[in-house]
Tab-separated table of C-alpha atoms in Angstrom:
chain	number	residue	atom	x	y	z
A	1	VAL	CA	63.081	104.249	84.991
A	2	GLN	CA	65.586	101.428	85.323
A	3	GLN	CA	64.490	97.909	86.187
A	4	HIS	CA	66.561	94.918	87.249
A	5	ALA	CA	65.375	91.375	87.827
A	6	GLY	CA	67.178	88.404	89.262
A	7	VAL	CA	66.513	84.939	90.568
A	8	VAL	CA	66.856	84.253	94.260
A	9	GLY	CA	68.388	80.964	95.326
A	10	SER	CA	72.142	81.167	95.061
A	11	SER	CA	74.627	83.985	94.878
A	12	ALA	CA	77.838	84.292	92.909
A	13	ASP	CA	79.671	83.046	96.023
A	14	GLY	CA	77.620	79.854	96.088
A	15	ASP	CA	75.701	80.881	99.222
A	16	GLU	CA	72.095	79.762	99.158
A	17	THR	CA	69.163	81.597	100.628
A	18	THR	CA	67.425	79.121	102.884
A	19	GLY	CA	64.294	78.680	104.926
A	20	GLY	CA	64.157	77.652	108.572
A	21	ASP	CA	64.875	73.968	107.882
A	22	LEU	CA	67.756	74.738	105.483
A	23	THR	CA	65.547	74.233	102.428
A	24	PRO	CA	66.833	76.303	99.480
A	25	LEU	CA	64.409	79.074	98.587
A	26	ASN	CA	63.520	79.869	94.992
A	27	GLY	CA	62.162	83.214	94.034
A	28	ILE	CA	62.402	86.313	91.915
A	29	ASP	CA	63.996	89.570	93.017
A	30	GLN	CA	62.922	92.671	91.083
A	31	VAL	CA	64.334	96.167	91.584
A	32	PHE	CA	63.434	99.398	89.838
A	33	ASP	CA	64.730	102.959	90.115
A	34	ALA	CA	62.947	106.151	89.122
A	35	THR	CA	64.506	109.634	89.253
A	36	ARG	CA	62.670	112.950	89.236
A	37	ASP	CA	63.436	116.440	90.562
A	38	GLY	CA	66.615	115.313	92.311
A	39	GLN	CA	64.952	112.404	94.147
A	40	VAL	CA	65.447	108.690	93.530
A	41	LEU	CA	62.688	106.203	94.224
A	42	ARG	CA	63.974	102.640	94.544
A	43	GLY	CA	61.448	99.876	94.803
A	44	SER	CA	62.237	96.223	95.236
A	45	ALA	CA	60.084	93.144	95.486
A	46	LEU	CA	61.206	89.690	96.520
A	47	THR	CA	58.777	86.937	95.586
A	48	ILE	CA	59.579	83.578	97.154
A	49	ILE	CA	57.965	80.708	95.241
A	50	THR	CA	59.189	77.748	97.302
A	51	PRO	CA	56.225	75.769	98.703
A	52	GLU	CA	55.662	76.338	102.434
A	53	PHE	CA	57.640	79.615	102.312
A	54	GLU	CA	55.634	81.496	99.691
A	55	ARG	CA	55.563	85.232	100.342
A	56	VAL	CA	56.223	88.615	98.819
A	57	MET	CA	58.389	91.268	100.485
A	58	ILE	CA	58.262	94.830	99.164
A	59	ASN	CA	60.695	97.619	100.001
A	60	VAL	CA	60.420	101.241	98.838
A	61	ARG	CA	63.055	103.877	99.516
A	62	ILE	CA	63.240	107.530	98.525
A	63	SER	CA	66.592	109.304	98.695
A	64	PRO	CA	68.245	112.343	97.146
A	65	ALA	CA	69.955	111.733	93.813
A	66	GLU	CA	73.722	111.800	93.741
A	67	PRO	CA	74.959	115.158	92.415
A	68	ALA	CA	76.639	115.056	88.997
A	69	TRP	CA	79.836	116.545	90.425
A	70	THR	CA	80.379	113.745	92.989
A	71	PRO	CA	82.882	111.669	90.923
A	72	ALA	CA	84.969	114.785	90.173
A	73	ALA	CA	84.940	115.786	93.856
A	74	VAL	CA	86.023	112.286	94.902
A	75	ALA	CA	88.878	112.282	92.374
A	76	PHE	CA	89.968	115.764	93.470
A	77	GLY	CA	89.864	114.757	97.149
A	78	TRP	CA	91.899	111.641	96.428
A	79	LEU	CA	94.478	113.672	94.498
A	80	VAL	CA	94.790	116.339	97.223
A	81	GLY	CA	95.075	113.638	99.904
A	82	ALA	CA	97.730	111.738	97.958
A	83	VAL	CA	99.821	114.876	97.340
A	84	LEU	CA	99.552	116.054	100.956
A	85	GLY	CA	100.405	112.577	102.241
A	86	TRP	CA	103.428	112.382	99.968
A	87	LEU	CA	104.630	115.834	101.048
A	88	LEU	CA	104.181	115.042	104.756
A	89	ALA	CA	106.070	111.763	104.368
A	90	ALA	CA	108.920	113.519	102.523
A	91	TRP	CA	109.055	116.288	105.143
A	92	ALA	CA	109.130	113.794	108.032
A	93	THR	CA	111.827	111.703	106.332
A	94	TYR	CA	113.986	114.774	105.734
A	95	ARG	CA	113.561	115.976	109.323
A	96	LEU	CA	114.219	112.545	110.842
A	97	ARG	CA	117.585	112.233	109.057
A	98	ALA	CA	119.100	114.690	111.524
A	99	ARG	CA	117.501	113.182	114.650
A	100	THR	CA	119.078	110.831	117.155
A	101	LEU	CA	119.003	107.074	116.610
A	102	PRO	CA	116.286	106.456	119.262
A	103	SER	CA	114.026	109.052	117.578
A	104	ARG	CA	114.526	107.444	114.182
A	105	LEU	CA	113.865	103.949	115.567
A	106	GLY	CA	110.727	105.208	117.315
A	107	ALA	CA	109.501	106.744	114.057
A	108	LEU	CA	110.259	103.480	112.226
A	109	ALA	CA	108.321	101.458	114.815
A	110	LEU	CA	105.357	103.864	114.599
A	111	SER	CA	105.462	103.710	110.790
A	112	PHE	CA	105.310	99.908	110.739
A	113	THR	CA	102.514	100.022	113.324
A	114	ALA	CA	100.534	102.441	111.130
A	115	ILE	CA	101.043	100.255	108.054
A	116	GLY	CA	99.972	97.143	109.959
A	117	LEU	CA	96.862	98.807	111.363
A	118	ALA	CA	95.851	100.229	107.977
A	119	ALA	CA	96.198	96.916	106.106
A	120	HIS	CA	92.819	95.376	107.019
A	121	PRO	CA	90.587	98.415	106.361
A	122	THR	CA	92.488	99.248	103.156
A	123	THR	CA	92.237	95.775	101.619
A	124	GLY	CA	88.595	95.519	102.669
A	125	LEU	CA	87.786	98.887	101.116
A	126	TYR	CA	89.513	97.990	97.843
A	127	ALA	CA	87.758	94.598	97.732
A	128	THR	CA	84.373	96.263	98.245
A	129	LEU	CA	85.062	98.926	95.624
A	130	SER	CA	86.227	96.312	93.112
A	131	GLN	CA	83.023	94.324	93.705
A	132	LEU	CA	80.971	97.428	92.999
A	133	ALA	CA	83.017	98.284	89.906
A	134	PHE	CA	83.512	94.872	88.296
A	135	ASP	CA	80.791	92.537	89.576
A	136	ASN	CA	78.062	91.952	87.005
A	137	THR	CA	75.390	91.106	89.543
A	138	THR	CA	72.413	93.401	89.902
A	139	ASP	CA	72.038	92.596	93.606
A	140	ILE	CA	74.083	95.436	95.087
A	141	PHE	CA	72.382	94.885	98.436
A	142	ARG	CA	74.639	91.882	99.118
A	143	ILE	CA	77.738	94.082	98.848
A	144	ALA	CA	78.777	95.898	102.012
A	145	PRO	CA	78.808	99.692	101.748
A	146	PRO	CA	82.323	101.096	101.273
A	147	TYR	CA	82.090	103.496	104.210
A	148	ARG	CA	81.933	100.610	106.672
A	149	TRP	CA	85.689	100.097	106.239
A	150	VAL	CA	86.328	103.571	107.661
A	151	VAL	CA	83.568	104.426	110.133
A	152	THR	CA	82.302	101.195	111.694
A	153	SER	CA	83.905	99.142	114.405
A	154	PRO	CA	86.428	97.408	114.435
A	155	SER	CA	87.767	99.043	111.282
A	156	ALA	CA	87.194	102.513	112.734
A	157	TRP	CA	89.516	101.667	115.618
A	158	LEU	CA	92.179	100.460	113.210
A	159	VAL	CA	91.900	103.670	111.181
A	160	MET	CA	92.063	105.715	114.410
A	161	GLY	CA	95.183	103.800	115.495
A	162	THR	CA	96.742	104.426	112.077
A	163	LEU	CA	96.108	108.161	112.378
A	164	ILE	CA	97.517	108.252	115.911
A	165	ALA	CA	100.672	106.366	114.869
A	166	GLY	CA	101.130	108.649	111.853
A	167	THR	CA	100.707	111.708	114.067
A	168	GLY	CA	103.360	110.256	116.383
A	169	VAL	CA	105.800	110.047	113.470
A	170	LEU	CA	105.097	113.681	112.585
A	171	ILE	CA	105.598	114.744	116.202
A	172	LEU	CA	108.925	112.911	116.362
A	173	ALA	CA	109.976	114.611	113.124
A	174	ALA	CA	108.949	118.067	114.333
A	175	THR	CA	110.466	117.868	117.817
A	176	GLY	CA	113.639	116.543	119.324
A	177	ARG	CA	117.278	117.383	119.202
A	178	PRO	CA	119.456	117.005	116.134
A	179	ASP	CA	122.061	114.258	116.264
A	180	THR	CA	125.347	115.897	117.333
A	181	THR	CA	127.462	112.748	117.129
A	182	GLN	CA	128.024	112.894	113.398
A	183	ALA	CA	131.582	112.243	112.342
A	184	ALA	CA	133.561	115.223	111.149
A	185	THR	CA	134.732	115.086	107.563
A	186	VAL	CA	138.260	115.938	106.611
A	187	ALA	CA	138.646	118.095	103.551
């Protein structure tokens, strides 16, 4: 059993938890975890001790425990994705060298579009992951879940646009006519 306790009132960002009339609330936040037979029980209790707002809120959640192989699977998936992405980019670059100037400019425009669309979800995901990895606070409920940068709107639309633009680059690399206006070399 793991137990965490914290004081409610202000966060690391300086935000204050407030009542209806903007009165700062003081309280104690306690969280405990218990694991057994592949299940995790997480209980939390928030006790507000500010006069006029005194109350206790209790939350209990049961969820499956994370498998021990999850970090290895994530690292393997990242490695496979990075290698495949690198190989696809190298293949497209090699194929686009022999294409006409309009095809190469179209691929360049689509590439910059993909990079621009991917910037916001990528920086948000890295910021969230760094908060989870390096923040010393025990209140992980204030940190947004990492998956929101990939599957929730508007980030999901930006990721979808990135994938569509990247697919457009691959289509331009795979199709089209080779450039036949190359200058002849004299030996």
